[in-house]
Coordinates of C-alpha atoms in Angstrom, one line a residue:
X1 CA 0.0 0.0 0.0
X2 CA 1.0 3.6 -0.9
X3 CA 2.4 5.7 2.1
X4 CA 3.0 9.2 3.0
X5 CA 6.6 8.8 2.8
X6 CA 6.2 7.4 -1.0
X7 CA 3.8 10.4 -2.2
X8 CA 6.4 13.1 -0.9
X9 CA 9.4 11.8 -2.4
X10 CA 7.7 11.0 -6.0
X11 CA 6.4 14.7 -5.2
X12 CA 10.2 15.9 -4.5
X13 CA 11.2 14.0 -7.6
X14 CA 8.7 15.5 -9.6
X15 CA 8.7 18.9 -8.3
X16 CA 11.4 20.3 -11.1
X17 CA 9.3 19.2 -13.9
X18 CA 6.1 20.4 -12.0
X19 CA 7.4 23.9 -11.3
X20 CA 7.6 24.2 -15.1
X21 CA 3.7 24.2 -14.9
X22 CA 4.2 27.3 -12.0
X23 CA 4.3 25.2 -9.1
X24 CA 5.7 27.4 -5.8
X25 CA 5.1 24.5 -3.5
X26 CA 3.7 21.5 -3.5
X27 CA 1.5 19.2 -0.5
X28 CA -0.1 16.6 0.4
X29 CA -3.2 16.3 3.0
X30 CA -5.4 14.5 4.3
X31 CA -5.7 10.7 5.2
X32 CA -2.4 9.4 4.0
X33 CA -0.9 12.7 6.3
X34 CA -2.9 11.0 9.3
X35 CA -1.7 7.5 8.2
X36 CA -5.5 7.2 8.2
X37 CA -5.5 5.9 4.6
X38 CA -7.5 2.4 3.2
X39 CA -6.8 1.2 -0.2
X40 CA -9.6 2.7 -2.1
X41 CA -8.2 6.6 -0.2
X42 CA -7.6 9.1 -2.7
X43 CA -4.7 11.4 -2.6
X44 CA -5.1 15.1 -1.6
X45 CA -2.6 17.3 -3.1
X46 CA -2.6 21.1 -2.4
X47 CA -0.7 23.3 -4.9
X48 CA 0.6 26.8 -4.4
X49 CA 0.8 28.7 -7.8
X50 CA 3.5 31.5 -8.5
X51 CA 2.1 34.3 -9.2
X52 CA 0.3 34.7 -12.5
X53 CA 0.6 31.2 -13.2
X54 CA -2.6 30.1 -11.9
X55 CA -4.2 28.6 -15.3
X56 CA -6.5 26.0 -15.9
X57 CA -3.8 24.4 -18.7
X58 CA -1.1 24.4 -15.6
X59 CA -3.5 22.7 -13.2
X60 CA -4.2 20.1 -15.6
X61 CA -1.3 19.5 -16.7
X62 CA -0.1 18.7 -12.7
X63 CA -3.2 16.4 -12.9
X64 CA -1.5 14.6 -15.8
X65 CA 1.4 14.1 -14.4
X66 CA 0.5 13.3 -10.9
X67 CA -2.1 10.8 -12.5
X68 CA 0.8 9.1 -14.1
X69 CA 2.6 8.4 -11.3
X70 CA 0.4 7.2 -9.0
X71 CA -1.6 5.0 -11.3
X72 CA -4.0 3.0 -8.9
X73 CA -5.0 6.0 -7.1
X74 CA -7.4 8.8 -7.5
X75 CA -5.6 12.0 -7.1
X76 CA -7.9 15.4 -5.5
X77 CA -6.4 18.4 -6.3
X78 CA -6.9 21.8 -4.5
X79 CA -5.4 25.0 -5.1
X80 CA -4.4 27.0 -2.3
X81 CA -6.1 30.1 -4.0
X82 CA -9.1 27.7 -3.9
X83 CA -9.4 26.7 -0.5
X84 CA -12.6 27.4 1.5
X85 CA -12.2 29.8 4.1
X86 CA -14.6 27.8 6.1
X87 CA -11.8 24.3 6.0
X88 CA -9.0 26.3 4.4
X89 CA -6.9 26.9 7.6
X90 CA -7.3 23.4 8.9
X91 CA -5.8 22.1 5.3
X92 CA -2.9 24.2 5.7
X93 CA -2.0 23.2 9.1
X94 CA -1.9 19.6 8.5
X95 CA -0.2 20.0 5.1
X96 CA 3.2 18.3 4.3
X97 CA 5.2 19.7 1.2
X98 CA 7.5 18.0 -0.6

């Protein structure tokens, strides 16, 4: 089964390519953070944009290739110029980044 530890260092490995697509930072939340994960979990990935380089093409092209590497699993994106300010803090708190 997939761990946190695995999705942060294909993350780190990735992160060059993916800052051609405008990537600042890079995160994951949710249940794989809390090792709370079962094997149908999806993985929640929060992306920080430079500035300016917020575009629909960018985001789905980080779908693409975050899709491609983790193959058997859903991948949630959010962007952090997209979070609800209602659950938006609690997301950033728990984040990891790569």
């Amino acid at each position: 089964m997939l761990t946190k530890k695995t999705i942060l260092g294909v993350l780190k490995t990735k992160k060059s390519l993916l800052a051609t697509y405008g990537v600042n930072n890079i995160g994951l939340f949710g249940s794989f953070v809390g090792n709370n994960q079962k094997s149908d979990s999806d993985i929640d990935i929060l992306v920080d944009f430079k500035s300016s380089e917020e575009t629909f093409d960018n985001l789905m092209s980080i779908y693409d290739v975050l899709e491609k590497s983790f193959k058997n699993y859903k991948v949630d994106i959010v962007t952090k110029n997209g979070l609800s300010e209602h659950i938006g803090s609690y997301i950033l708190k728990e984040t990891e980044y790569a």
